[in-house]
XYZ file of C-alpha atoms in Angstrom:
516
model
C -32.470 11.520 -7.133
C -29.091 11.553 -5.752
C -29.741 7.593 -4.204
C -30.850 6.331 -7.830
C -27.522 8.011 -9.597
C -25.543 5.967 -6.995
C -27.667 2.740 -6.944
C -26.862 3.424 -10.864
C -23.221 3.442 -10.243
C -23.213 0.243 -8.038
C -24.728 -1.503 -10.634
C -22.188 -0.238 -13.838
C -19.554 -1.459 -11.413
C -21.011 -4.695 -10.553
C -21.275 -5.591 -14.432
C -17.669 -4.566 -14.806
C -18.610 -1.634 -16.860
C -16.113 0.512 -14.899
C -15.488 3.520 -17.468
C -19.354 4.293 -17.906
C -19.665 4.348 -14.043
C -16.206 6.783 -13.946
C -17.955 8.912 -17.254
C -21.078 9.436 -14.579
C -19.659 9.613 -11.440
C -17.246 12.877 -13.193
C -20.716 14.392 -14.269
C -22.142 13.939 -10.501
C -19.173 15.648 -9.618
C -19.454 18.619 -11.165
C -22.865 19.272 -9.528
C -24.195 20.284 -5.903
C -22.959 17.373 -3.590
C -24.128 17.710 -0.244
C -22.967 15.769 2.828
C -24.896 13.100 2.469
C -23.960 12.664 -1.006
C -19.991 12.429 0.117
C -20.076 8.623 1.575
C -21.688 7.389 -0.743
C -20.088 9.234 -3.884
C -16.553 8.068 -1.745
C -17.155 5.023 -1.865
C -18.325 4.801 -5.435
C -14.677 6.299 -5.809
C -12.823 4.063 -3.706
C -14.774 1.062 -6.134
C -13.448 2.096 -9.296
C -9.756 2.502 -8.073
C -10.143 6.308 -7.261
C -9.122 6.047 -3.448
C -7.565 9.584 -3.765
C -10.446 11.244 -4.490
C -12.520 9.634 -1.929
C -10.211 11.350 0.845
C -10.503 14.727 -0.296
C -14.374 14.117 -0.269
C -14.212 13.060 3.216
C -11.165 14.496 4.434
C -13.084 18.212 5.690
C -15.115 15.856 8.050
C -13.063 13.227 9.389
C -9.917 15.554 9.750
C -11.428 18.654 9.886
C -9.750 21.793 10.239
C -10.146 23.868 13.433
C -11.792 26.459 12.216
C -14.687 24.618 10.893
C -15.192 21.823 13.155
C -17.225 19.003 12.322
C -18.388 15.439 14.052
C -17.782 12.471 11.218
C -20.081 9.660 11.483
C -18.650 6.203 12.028
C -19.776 5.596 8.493
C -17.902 7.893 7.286
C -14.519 7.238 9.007
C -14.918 3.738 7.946
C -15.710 4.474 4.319
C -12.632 6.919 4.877
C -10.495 4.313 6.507
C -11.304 2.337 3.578
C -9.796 4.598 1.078
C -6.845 4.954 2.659
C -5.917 1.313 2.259
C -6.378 1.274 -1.550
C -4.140 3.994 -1.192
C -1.732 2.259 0.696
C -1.728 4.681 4.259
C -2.203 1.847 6.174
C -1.198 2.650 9.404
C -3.740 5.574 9.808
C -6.529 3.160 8.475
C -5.587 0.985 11.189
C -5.751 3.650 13.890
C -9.483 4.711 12.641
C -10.531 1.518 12.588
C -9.368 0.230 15.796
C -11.495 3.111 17.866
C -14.788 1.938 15.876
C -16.716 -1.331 17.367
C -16.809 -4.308 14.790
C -19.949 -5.813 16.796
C -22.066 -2.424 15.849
C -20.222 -2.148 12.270
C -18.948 -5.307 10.870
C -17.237 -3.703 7.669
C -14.896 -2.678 10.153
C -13.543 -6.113 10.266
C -13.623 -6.504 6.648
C -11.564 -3.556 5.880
C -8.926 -4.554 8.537
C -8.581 -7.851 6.076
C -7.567 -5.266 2.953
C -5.119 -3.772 5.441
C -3.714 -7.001 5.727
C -3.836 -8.352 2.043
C -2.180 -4.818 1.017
C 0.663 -6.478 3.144
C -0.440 -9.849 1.436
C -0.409 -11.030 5.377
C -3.201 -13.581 3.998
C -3.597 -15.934 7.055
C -4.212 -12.821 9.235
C -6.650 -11.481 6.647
C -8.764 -14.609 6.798
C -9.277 -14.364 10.611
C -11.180 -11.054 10.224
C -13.035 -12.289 6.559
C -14.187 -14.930 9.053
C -15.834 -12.297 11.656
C -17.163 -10.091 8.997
C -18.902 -12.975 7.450
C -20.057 -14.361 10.660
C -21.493 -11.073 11.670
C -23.324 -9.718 8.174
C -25.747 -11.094 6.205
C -25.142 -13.548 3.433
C -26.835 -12.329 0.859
C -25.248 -9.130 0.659
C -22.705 -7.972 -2.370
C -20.396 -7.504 0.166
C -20.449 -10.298 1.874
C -19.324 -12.014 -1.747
C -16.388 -9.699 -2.018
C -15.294 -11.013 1.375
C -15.841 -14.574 0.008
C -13.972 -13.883 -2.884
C -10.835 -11.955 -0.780
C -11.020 -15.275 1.447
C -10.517 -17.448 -2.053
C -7.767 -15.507 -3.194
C -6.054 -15.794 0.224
C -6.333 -19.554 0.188
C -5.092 -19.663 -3.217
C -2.385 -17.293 -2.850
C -1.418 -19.813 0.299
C -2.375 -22.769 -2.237
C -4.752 -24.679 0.604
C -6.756 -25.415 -2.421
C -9.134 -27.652 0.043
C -10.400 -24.651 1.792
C -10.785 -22.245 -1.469
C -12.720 -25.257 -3.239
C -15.926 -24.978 -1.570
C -15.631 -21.204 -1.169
C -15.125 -20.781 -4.714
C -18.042 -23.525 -6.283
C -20.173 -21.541 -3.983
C -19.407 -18.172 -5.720
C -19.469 -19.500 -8.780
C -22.875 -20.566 -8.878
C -24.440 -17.273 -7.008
C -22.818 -14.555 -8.706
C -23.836 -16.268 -11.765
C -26.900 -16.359 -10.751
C -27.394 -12.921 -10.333
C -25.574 -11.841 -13.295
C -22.678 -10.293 -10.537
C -20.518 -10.983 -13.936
C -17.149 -9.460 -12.382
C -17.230 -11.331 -9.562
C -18.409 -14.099 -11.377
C -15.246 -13.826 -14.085
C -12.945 -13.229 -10.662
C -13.980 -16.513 -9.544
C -13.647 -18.341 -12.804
C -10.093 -17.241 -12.579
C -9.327 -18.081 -8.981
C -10.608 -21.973 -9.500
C -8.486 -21.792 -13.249
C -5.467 -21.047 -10.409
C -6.734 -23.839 -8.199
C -7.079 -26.190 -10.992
C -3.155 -25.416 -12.194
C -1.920 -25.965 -8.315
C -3.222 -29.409 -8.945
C -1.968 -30.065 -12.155
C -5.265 -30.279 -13.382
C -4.214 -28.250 -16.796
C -7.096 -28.970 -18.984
C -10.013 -28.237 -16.462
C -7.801 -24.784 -15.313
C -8.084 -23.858 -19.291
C -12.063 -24.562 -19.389
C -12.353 -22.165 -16.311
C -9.853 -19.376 -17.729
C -11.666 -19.367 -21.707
C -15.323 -18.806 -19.864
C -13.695 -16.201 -17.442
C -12.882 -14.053 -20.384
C -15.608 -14.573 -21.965
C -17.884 -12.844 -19.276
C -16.068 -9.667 -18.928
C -18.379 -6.939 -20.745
C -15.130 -5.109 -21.241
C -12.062 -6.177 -23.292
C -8.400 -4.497 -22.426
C -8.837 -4.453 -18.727
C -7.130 -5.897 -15.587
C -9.215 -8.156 -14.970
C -9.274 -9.564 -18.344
C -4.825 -9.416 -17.873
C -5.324 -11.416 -14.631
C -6.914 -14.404 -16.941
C -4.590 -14.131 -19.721
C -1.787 -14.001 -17.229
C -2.557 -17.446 -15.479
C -3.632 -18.735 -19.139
C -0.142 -18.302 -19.890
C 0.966 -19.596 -16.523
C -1.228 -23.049 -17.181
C 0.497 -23.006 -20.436
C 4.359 -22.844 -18.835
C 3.424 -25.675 -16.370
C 1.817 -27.888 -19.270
C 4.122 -27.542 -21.740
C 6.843 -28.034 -18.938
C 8.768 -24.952 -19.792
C 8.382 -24.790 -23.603
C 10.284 -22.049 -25.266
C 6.921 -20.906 -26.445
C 5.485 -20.609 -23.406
C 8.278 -18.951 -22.035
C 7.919 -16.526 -24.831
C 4.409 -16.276 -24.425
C 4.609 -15.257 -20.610
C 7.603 -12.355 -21.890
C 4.904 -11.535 -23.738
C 2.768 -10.681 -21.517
C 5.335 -8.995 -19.426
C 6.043 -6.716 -21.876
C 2.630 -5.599 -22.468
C 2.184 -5.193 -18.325
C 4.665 -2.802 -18.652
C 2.996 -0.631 -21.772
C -0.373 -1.117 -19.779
C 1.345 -0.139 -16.601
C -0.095 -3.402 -14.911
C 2.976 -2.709 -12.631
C 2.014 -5.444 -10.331
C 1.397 -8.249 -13.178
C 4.818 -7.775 -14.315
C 5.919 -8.743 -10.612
C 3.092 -11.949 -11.570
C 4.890 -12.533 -14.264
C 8.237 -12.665 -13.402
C 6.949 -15.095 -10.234
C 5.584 -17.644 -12.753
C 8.414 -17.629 -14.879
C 11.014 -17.574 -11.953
C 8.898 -20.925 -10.642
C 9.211 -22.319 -14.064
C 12.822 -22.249 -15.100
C 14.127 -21.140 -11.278
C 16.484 -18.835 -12.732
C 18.454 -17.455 -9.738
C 18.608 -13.874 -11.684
C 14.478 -13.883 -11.554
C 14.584 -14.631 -7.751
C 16.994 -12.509 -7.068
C 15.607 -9.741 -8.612
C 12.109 -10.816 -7.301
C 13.624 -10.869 -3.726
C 15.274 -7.823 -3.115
C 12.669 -5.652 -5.754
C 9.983 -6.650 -3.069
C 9.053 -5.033 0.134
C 6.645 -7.414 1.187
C 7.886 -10.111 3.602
C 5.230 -12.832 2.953
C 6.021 -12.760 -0.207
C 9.890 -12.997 0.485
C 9.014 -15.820 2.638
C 7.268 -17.407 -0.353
C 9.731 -16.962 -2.944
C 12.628 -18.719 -0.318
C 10.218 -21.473 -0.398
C 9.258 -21.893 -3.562
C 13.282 -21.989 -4.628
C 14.091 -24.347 -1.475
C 16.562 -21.416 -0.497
C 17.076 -19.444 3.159
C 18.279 -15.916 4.075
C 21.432 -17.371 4.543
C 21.654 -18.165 0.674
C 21.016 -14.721 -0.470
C 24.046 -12.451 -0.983
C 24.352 -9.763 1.141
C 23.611 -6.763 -1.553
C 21.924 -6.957 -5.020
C 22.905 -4.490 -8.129
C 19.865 -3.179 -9.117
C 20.718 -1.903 -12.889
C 18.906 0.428 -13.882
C 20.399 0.383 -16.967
C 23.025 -1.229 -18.951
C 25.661 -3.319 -16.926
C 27.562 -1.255 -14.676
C 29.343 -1.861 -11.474
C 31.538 0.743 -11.304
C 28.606 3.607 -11.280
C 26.207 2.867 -8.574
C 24.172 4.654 -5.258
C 24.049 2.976 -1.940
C 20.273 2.753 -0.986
C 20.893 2.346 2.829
C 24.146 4.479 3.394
C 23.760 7.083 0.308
C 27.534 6.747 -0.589
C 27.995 6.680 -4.712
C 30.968 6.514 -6.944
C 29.770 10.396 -8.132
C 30.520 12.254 -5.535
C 32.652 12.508 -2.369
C 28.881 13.916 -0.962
C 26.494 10.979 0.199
C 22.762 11.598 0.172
C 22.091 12.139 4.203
C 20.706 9.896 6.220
C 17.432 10.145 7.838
C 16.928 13.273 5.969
C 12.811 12.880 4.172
C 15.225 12.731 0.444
C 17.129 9.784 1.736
C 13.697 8.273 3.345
C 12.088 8.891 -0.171
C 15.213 7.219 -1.847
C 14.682 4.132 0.169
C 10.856 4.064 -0.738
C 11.343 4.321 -3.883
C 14.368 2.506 -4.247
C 12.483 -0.525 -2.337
C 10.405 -1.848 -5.249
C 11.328 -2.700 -8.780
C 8.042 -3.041 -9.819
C 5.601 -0.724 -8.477
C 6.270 3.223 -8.668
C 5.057 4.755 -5.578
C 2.303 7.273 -5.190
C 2.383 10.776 -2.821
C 0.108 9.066 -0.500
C 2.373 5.880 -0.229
C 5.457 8.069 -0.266
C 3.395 10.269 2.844
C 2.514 7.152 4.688
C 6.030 5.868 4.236
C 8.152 8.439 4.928
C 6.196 10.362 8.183
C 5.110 6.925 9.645
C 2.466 8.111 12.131
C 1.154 11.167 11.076
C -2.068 11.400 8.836
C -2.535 12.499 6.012
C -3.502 16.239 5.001
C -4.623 16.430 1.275
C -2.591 20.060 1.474
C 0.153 19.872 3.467
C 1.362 16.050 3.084
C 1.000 16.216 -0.324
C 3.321 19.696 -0.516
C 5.878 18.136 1.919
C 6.354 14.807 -0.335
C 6.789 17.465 -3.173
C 9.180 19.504 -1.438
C 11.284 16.362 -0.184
C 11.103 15.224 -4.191
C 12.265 18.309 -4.938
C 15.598 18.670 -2.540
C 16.279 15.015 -4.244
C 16.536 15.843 -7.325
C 18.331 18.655 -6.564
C 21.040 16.429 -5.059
C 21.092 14.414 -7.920
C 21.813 17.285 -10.245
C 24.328 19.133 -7.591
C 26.427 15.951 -7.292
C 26.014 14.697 -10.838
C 24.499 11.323 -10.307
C 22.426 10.745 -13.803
C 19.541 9.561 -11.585
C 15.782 11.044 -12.609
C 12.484 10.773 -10.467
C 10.204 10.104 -13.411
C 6.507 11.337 -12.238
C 3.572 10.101 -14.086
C -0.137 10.701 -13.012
C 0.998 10.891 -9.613
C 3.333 7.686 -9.450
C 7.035 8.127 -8.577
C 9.721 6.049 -10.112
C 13.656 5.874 -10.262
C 14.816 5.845 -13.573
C 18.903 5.908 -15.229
C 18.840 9.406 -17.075
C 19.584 8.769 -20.588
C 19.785 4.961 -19.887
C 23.224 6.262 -18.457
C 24.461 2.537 -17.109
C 23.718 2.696 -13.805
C 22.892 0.313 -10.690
C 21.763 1.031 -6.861
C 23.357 -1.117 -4.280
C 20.468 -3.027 -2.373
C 21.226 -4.887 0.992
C 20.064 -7.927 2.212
C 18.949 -5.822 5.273
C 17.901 -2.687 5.940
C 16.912 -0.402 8.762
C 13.784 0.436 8.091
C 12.409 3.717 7.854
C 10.043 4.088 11.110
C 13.179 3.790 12.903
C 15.330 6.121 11.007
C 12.195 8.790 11.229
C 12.025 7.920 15.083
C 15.446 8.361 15.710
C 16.218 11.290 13.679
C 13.044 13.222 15.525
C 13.043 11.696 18.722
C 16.709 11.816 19.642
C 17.259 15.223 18.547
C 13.760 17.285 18.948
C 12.035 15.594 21.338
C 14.669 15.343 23.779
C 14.859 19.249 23.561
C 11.039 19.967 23.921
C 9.782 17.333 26.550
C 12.053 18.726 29.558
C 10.488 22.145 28.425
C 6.951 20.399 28.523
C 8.080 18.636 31.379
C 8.674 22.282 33.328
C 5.439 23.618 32.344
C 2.901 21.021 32.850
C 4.306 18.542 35.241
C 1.718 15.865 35.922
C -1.223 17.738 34.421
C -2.625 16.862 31.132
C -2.704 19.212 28.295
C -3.691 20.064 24.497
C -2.162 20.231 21.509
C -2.549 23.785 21.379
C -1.406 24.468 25.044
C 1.726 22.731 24.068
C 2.328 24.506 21.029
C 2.023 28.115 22.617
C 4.344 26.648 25.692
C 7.287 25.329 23.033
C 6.655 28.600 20.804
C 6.391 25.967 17.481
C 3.312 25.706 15.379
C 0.034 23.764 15.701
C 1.139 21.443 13.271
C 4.450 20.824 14.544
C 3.001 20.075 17.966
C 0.793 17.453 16.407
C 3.687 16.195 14.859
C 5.909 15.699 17.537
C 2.950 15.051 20.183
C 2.195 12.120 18.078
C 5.945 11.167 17.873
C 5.908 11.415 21.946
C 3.179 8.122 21.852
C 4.661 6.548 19.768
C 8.150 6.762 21.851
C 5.548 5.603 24.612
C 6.608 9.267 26.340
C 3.015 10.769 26.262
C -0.271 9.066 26.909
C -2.792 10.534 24.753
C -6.775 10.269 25.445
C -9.831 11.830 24.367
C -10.687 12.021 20.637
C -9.412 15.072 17.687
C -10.556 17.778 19.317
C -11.035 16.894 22.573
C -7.300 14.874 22.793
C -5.204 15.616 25.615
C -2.286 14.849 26.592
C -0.015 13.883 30.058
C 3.796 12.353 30.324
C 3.881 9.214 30.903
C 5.608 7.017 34.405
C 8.453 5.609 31.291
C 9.719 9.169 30.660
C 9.646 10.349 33.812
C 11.802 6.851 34.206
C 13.899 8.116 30.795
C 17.537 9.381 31.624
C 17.440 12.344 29.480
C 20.872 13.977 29.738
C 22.149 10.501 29.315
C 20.311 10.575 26.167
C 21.394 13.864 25.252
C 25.074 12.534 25.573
């Protein structure tokens, strides 16, 4: 019974109708689910944008706890794996993944290509599209959602000679068999091809039957074809004050849809269209992602060297004279700067690093403890905890900054509309280092000479270390994975069975020198 609910699911979502598959998958939910309901329920809830709850279905037996252990499938750390990069926790994804053969389980090279467009690193993406595709049957679904994550790539990197054929290929199977999202997705991507030539008209005829598909008005995908309708429209009318208008338009109703990456969209279309140095600017340094830096330099004809060296982000009104320095923490408020390397300071800097998008726990998590994973418990609490110290230094030192929290997304907001801006370099250090430094200079360089006295050259566990260091069992996982990354401990075996040994470089490491 349990197969036809989900094979019912798969084929709401496939027809776009994503809020009667959510309505069903809720009622599933609130009956017996066994274990070999949870993949397949996870990765129902992974499809319809509900990543978080797909870890906590799987989290028990991929990380489980030591009291109950349990032995997860490859299937399952892969569907897990999965979730974590719609969630943005990419570097644990990554570390799954990479232990798991891609010859035996090819969607193990397709999900390292969403690691990589999450990054929108779309020529590194492609390579493993490629493998998955050469490895897995063609007829699959999936093997259409890789075509159609190739097409977007090659669009997004406008080599509109290798997205053609990809895309007339789509286009005439998911028709076919009535895949009608995927179908719609495709109508759009060749509308984007079609603009990139200049071929307005034909780019219109693809964009009015890509709405018309979608069984569901008032969604994303519906925005995405309205959003390059309007961009077709700015490059036709060459910069028309109604298209302009038309494309605010649409900005503004991004933002009341909380389409928080379509405003970014938006502002990239518009900034190509007049090449307002305010848009770029703003575009630049409210955007973590280095491809897309690189894009937006070349799109304006401009290098680093052009950019100023720090950007007022206002958060509201005009103001230079009340501001926070993201990097250094120094503000015209108080004599008091937020600490560095301290987890508020590392949250500042996440969520100080994008305009657009507010940040979720899991992102902040990922983010700010680079290296660990992720505990549905205890990461969650100590994101909460760190949000929590930071807006107590706001309030202690009278800085009219608010963390605004909505369903579970983080954003920076003036309080009041108090005119306010936060000083953004050009560069930053970025926060692996910070966390590195902060725990590797100062802890580790007190516990490894005490590891170092009780184990030698032997290899030991997590727990062994623990009891010899007198810390918990989840500090010594904390700092044992710290010590690999530092390249001080070699670490083999898997979860359980993980052990540990110093390595020949910190038996080379000058410690007091360190210390000094």
């Amino acid at each position: 019974m349990r197969k036809l609910e989900l094979n019912q699911l798969d084929l709401l979502i496939r027809k776009g109708f994503h809020a009667e598959a959510n309505a069903q998958l809720n009622l599933i939910l609130t009956g017996h689910i066994t274990r070999t309901d949870l993949l397949g329920l996870a990765g129902i809830a992974r499809r319809l944008s509900r990543s978080q709850l797909g870890l906590k279905l799987l989290n028990p037996i991929v990380r489980p706890p030591a009291t109950k252990p349990v032995v997860a499938t490859e299937s399952e750390k892969i569907e897990y794996a999965a979730c974590l990069i719609r969630c943005e926790m990419l570097q644990e994804a990554h570390a799954i993944l990479d232990e798991i053969s891609a010859d035996q389980y090819p969607q193990v090279s397709m999900f390292k290509a969403f690691a990589h467009i999450a990054r929108w690193d779309f020529e590194q993406s492609a390579i493993y599209l490629k493998d998955f595709l050469k490895k897995s049957s063609s007829d699959t679904y999936e093997s259409l959602i890789a075509k159609v994550n190739l097409a977007v790539g090659y669009v997004f990197l406008e080599d509109i000679q290798q997205a053609a054929p990809i895309l007339q290929e789509l286009k005439e199977i998911t028709f076919k068999e009535k895949n009608f999202l995927l179908y719609s997705n495709t109508l759009e991507l060749l509308g984007q091809a079609e603009m990139l030539l200049g071929n307005y008209v034909q780019a219109e005829r693809y964009l009015v039957d890509a709405a018309s598909v979608l069984p569901q008005s008032d969604t994303l995908d519906l925005f995405f074809v309205q959003k390059t309708q309007a961009a077709v429209m700015l490059f036709k009318t060459r910069n028309s004050k109604a298209a302009i208008q038309n494309m605010l338009s649409l900005k503004k109703r991004a933002e009341e849809k909380k389409f928080w990456e379509q405003i970014r969209d938006c502002d990239y279309y518009l900034m190509l269209a007049t090449k307002d140095p305010i848009i770029f600017h703003r575009l630049y340094f409210g955007t973590p992602i280095e491809s897309f830096r690189k894009k937006l330099l070349e799109k304006m004809g401009k290098q680093t060297t052009d950019l100023p060296e720090e950007y007022l982000w206002q958060l509201a009104g005009d103001s230079r004279k009340n501001w926070i320095h993201r990097q250094t923490g120094e503000n015209s408020f108080s004599q008091l700067p937020l600490k560095q390397d301290q987890l508020p300071h590392r949250i500042f800097l996440v969520l100080s690093s994008d305009f657009y998008q507010p940040r979720s726990v899991l992102d902040l998590f990922e983010k700010c403890f680079p290296g660990e994973y992720f505990s549905p418990k205890y990461s969650v609490d100590r994101i909460y905890q760190g949000l929590q110290r930071l807006r107590r230094y706001f309030v202690k030192n009278k800085i009219p900054l608010i963390i605004h929290e909505e369903a579970g997304f983080f954003q920076l907001k003036a309080a009041n509309d108090f005119p306010l801006a936060i000083l953004c370099p050009k560069s930053d250090v970025p926060i692996k280092k910070i966390y590195l430094q902060k725990n590797l200079q100062h802890k580790l360089l007190q516990m490894f000479p005490i590891a170092q006295t009780h184990f030698q050259k032997s290899s030991f566990t997590s727990n062994q270390f623990a009891e010899a260091l007198d810390i918990s069992n989840r500090s010594a996982v904390r700092f044992l994975c710290a010590g690999v990354q530092q390249e001080w401990l070699v670490k083999f075996g898997k979860a359980r069975t993980s052990r540990y040994r110093l390595s020949h470089k910190y038996f080379k490491t000058d410690i007091a020198k360190l210390k000094s």
